Tab-separated table of C-alpha atoms in Angstrom:
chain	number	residue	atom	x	y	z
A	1	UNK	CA	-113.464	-69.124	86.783
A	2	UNK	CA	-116.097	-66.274	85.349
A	3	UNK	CA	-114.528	-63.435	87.928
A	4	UNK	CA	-110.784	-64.519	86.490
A	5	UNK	CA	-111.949	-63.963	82.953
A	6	UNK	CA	-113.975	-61.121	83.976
A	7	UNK	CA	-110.556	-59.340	85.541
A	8	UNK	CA	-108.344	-60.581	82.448
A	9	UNK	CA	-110.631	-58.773	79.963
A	10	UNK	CA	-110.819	-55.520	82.451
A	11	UNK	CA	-106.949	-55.543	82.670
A	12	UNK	CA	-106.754	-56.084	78.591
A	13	UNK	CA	-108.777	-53.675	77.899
A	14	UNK	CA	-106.575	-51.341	79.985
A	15	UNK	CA	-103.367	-51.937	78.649
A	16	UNK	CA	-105.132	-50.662	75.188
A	17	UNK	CA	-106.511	-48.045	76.862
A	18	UNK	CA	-103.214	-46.728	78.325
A	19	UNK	CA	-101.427	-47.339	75.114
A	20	UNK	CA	-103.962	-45.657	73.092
A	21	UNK	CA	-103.717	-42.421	75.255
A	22	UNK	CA	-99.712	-42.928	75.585
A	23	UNK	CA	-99.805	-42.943	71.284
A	24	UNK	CA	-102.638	-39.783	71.425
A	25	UNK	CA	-100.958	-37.624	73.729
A	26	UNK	CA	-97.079	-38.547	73.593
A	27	UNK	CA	-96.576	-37.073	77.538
A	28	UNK	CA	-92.603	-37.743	77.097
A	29	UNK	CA	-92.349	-35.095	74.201
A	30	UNK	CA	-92.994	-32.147	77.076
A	31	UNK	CA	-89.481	-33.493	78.570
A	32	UNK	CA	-87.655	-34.381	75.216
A	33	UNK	CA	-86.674	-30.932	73.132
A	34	UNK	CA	-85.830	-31.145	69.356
A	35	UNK	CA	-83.040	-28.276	68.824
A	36	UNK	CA	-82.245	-27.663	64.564
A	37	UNK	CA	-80.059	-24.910	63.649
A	38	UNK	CA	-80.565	-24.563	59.706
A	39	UNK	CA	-78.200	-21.459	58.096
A	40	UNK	CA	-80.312	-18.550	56.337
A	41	UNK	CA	-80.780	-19.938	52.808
A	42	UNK	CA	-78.325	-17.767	50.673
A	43	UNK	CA	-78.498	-17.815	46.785
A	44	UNK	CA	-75.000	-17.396	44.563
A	45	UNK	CA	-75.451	-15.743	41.917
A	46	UNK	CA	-74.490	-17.314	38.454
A	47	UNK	CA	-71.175	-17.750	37.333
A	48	UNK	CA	-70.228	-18.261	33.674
A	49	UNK	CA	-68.363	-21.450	33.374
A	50	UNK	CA	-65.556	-20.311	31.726
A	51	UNK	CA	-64.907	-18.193	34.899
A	52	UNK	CA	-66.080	-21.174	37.442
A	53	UNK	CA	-62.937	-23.083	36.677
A	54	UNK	CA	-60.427	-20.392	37.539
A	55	UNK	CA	-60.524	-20.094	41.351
A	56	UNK	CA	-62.651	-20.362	44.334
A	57	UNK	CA	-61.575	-16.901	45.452
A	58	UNK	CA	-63.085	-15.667	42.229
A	59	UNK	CA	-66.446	-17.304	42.936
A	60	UNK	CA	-69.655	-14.633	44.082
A	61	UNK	CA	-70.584	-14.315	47.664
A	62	UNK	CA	-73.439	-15.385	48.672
A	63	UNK	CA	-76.288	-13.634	48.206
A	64	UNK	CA	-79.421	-13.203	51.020
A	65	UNK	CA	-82.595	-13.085	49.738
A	66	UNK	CA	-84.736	-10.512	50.277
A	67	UNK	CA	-87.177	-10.073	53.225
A	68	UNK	CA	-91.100	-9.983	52.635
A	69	UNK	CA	-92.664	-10.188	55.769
A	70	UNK	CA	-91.937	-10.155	59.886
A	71	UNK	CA	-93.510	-11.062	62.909
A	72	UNK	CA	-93.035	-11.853	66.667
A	73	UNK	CA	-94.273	-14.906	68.222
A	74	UNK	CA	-96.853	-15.215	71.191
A	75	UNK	CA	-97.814	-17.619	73.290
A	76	UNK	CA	-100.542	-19.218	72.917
A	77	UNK	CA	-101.211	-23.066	74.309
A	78	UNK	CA	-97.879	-23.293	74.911
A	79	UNK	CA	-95.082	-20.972	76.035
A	80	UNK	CA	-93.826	-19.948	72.718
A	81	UNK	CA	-91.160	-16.965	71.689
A	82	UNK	CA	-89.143	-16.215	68.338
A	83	UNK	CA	-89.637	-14.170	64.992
A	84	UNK	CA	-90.731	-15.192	61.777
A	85	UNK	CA	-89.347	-13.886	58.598
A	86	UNK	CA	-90.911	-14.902	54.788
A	87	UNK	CA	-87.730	-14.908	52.445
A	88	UNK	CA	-87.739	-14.393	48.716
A	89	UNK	CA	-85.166	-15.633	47.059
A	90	UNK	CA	-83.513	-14.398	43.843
A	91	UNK	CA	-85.309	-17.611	41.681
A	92	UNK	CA	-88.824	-16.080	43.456
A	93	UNK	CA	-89.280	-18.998	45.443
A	94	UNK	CA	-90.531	-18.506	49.243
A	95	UNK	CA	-88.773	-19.193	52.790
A	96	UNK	CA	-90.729	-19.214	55.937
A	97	UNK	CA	-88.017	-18.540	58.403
A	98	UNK	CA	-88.248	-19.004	62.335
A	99	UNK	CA	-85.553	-17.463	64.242
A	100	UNK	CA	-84.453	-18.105	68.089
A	101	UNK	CA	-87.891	-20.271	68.397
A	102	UNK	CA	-88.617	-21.865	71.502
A	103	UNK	CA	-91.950	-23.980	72.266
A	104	UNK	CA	-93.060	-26.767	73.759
A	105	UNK	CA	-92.444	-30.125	71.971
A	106	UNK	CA	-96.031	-31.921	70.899
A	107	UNK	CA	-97.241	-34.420	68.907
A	108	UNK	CA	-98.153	-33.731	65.461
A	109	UNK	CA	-96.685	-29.836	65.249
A	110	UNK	CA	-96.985	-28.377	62.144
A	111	UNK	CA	-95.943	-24.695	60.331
A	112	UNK	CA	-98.519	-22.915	58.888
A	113	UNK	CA	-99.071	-19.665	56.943
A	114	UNK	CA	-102.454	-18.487	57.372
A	115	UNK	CA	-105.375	-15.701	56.947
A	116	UNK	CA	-106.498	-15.828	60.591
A	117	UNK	CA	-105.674	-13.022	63.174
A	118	UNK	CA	-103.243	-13.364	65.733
A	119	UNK	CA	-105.543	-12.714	69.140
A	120	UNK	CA	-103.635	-12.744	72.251
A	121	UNK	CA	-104.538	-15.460	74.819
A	122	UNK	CA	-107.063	-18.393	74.699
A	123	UNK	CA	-108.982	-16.231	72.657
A	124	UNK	CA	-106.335	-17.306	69.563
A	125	UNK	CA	-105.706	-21.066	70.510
A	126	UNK	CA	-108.268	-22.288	67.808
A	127	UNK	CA	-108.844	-19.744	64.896
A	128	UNK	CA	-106.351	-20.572	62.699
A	129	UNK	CA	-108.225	-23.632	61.085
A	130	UNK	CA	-111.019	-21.458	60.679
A	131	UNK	CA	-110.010	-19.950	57.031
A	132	UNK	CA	-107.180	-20.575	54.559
A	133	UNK	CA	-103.722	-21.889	55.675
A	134	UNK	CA	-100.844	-23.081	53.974
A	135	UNK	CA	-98.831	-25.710	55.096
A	136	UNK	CA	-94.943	-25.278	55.492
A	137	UNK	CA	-94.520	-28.639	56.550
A	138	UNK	CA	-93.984	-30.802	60.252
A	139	UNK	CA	-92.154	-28.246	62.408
A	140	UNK	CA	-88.197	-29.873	62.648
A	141	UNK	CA	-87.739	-28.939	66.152
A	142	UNK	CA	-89.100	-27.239	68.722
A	143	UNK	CA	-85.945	-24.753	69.440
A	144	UNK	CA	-83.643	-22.923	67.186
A	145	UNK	CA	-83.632	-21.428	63.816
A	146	UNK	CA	-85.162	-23.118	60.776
A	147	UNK	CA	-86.314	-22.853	57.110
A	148	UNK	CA	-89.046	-23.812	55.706
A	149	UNK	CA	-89.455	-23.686	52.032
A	150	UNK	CA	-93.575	-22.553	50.525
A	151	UNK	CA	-95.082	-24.635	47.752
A	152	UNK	CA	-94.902	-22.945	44.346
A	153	UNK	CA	-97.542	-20.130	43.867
A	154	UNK	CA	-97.925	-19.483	47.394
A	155	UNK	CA	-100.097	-15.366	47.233
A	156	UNK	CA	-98.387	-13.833	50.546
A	157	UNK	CA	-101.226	-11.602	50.335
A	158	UNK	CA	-103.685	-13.788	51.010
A	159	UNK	CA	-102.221	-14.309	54.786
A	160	UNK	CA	-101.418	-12.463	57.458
A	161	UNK	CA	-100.231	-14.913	60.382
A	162	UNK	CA	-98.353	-17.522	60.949
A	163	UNK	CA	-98.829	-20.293	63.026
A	164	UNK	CA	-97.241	-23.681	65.321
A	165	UNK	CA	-100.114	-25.857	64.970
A	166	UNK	CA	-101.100	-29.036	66.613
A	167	UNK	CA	-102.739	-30.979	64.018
A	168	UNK	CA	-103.863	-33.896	66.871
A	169	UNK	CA	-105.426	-31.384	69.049
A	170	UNK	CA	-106.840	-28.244	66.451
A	171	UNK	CA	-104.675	-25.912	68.703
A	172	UNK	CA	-102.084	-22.977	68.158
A	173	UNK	CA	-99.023	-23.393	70.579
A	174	UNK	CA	-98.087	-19.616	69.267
A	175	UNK	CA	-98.200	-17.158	66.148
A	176	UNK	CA	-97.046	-14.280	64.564
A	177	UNK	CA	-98.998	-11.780	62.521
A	178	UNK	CA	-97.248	-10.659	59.540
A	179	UNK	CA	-95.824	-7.188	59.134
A	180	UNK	CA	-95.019	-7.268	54.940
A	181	UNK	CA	-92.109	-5.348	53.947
A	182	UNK	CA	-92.988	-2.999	51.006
């Protein structure tokens, strides 16, 4: 009777177990890929309404905001590739921009704009929680083109990177240092 209760606690406390590392380290995301195609945020320019009502052939053509800053991704944890560009649109408001990205898929990904230097290899996996970031939100999938809008007041020239960061595991999957556009 004691050895049955002894193996039906033992096998309990392994079902947590598994389901607690299953939850931590969500294995199936390294098979499952996430694929958003977003269209580069245009702005129109105003039209006065008298005009508006006329015709949609007489309505502005979109216009694209203007680039800031570029970079290349690296690999870093993960096998990562794609370019970043930092979009300002015609209202001043801020679009991170990734381009052609393709990463791993991972639990708890994230976007972030930050001081740190890009350093090739292990040597960059954990530096970029080491000073100021930015957050530009959950990353929406890990292949294809997306935007990501900055909060309000965001001072590009405070950072110089940015980063796909796993917020579980404090780790960079890849980055891009920032090339600003002058």
């Amino acid at each position: 009777m004691n050895r049955k209760r002894v193996l039906t606690v033992l096998a309990a406390g392994l079902v947590v177990a598994v389901a607690a590392g299953l939850y931590w380290f969500q294995p199936w995301k390294l098979w499952v890929n996430e694929t958003v195609q977003e269209a580069l945020p245009a702005v129109r320019t105003s039209v006065p309404p008298s005009e508006s009502a006329t015709s949609a052939s007489a309505a502005p053509a979109p216009k694209e905001p203007a680039v800031v800053a570029t970079g290349e991704l690296i690999s870093h944890e993960h096998t990562t590739s794609g370019s970043v560009r930092i979009l300002r649109a015609a209202d001043g408001s801020l679009v991170l921009r990734l381009e052609n990205l393709d990463t791993s898929n991972g639990p708890d990904l994230r976007v972030w704009l930050t001081d740190a230097p890009v350093l090739p290899g292990k040597d960059g996996w954990f530096v970029f929680d080491d000073g100021a970031h930015v957050s530009a939100g959950k990353l929406k999938g890990n292949k294809g083109s997306q935007n990501y809008t900055l909060p309000a007041g965001t001072d590009l020239a405070r950072y110089s990177s940015v980063t796909i960061w796993c917020e579980r595991f404090s780790v960079s999957f890849g980055a891009a240092s920032l090339a600003k556009k002058v």
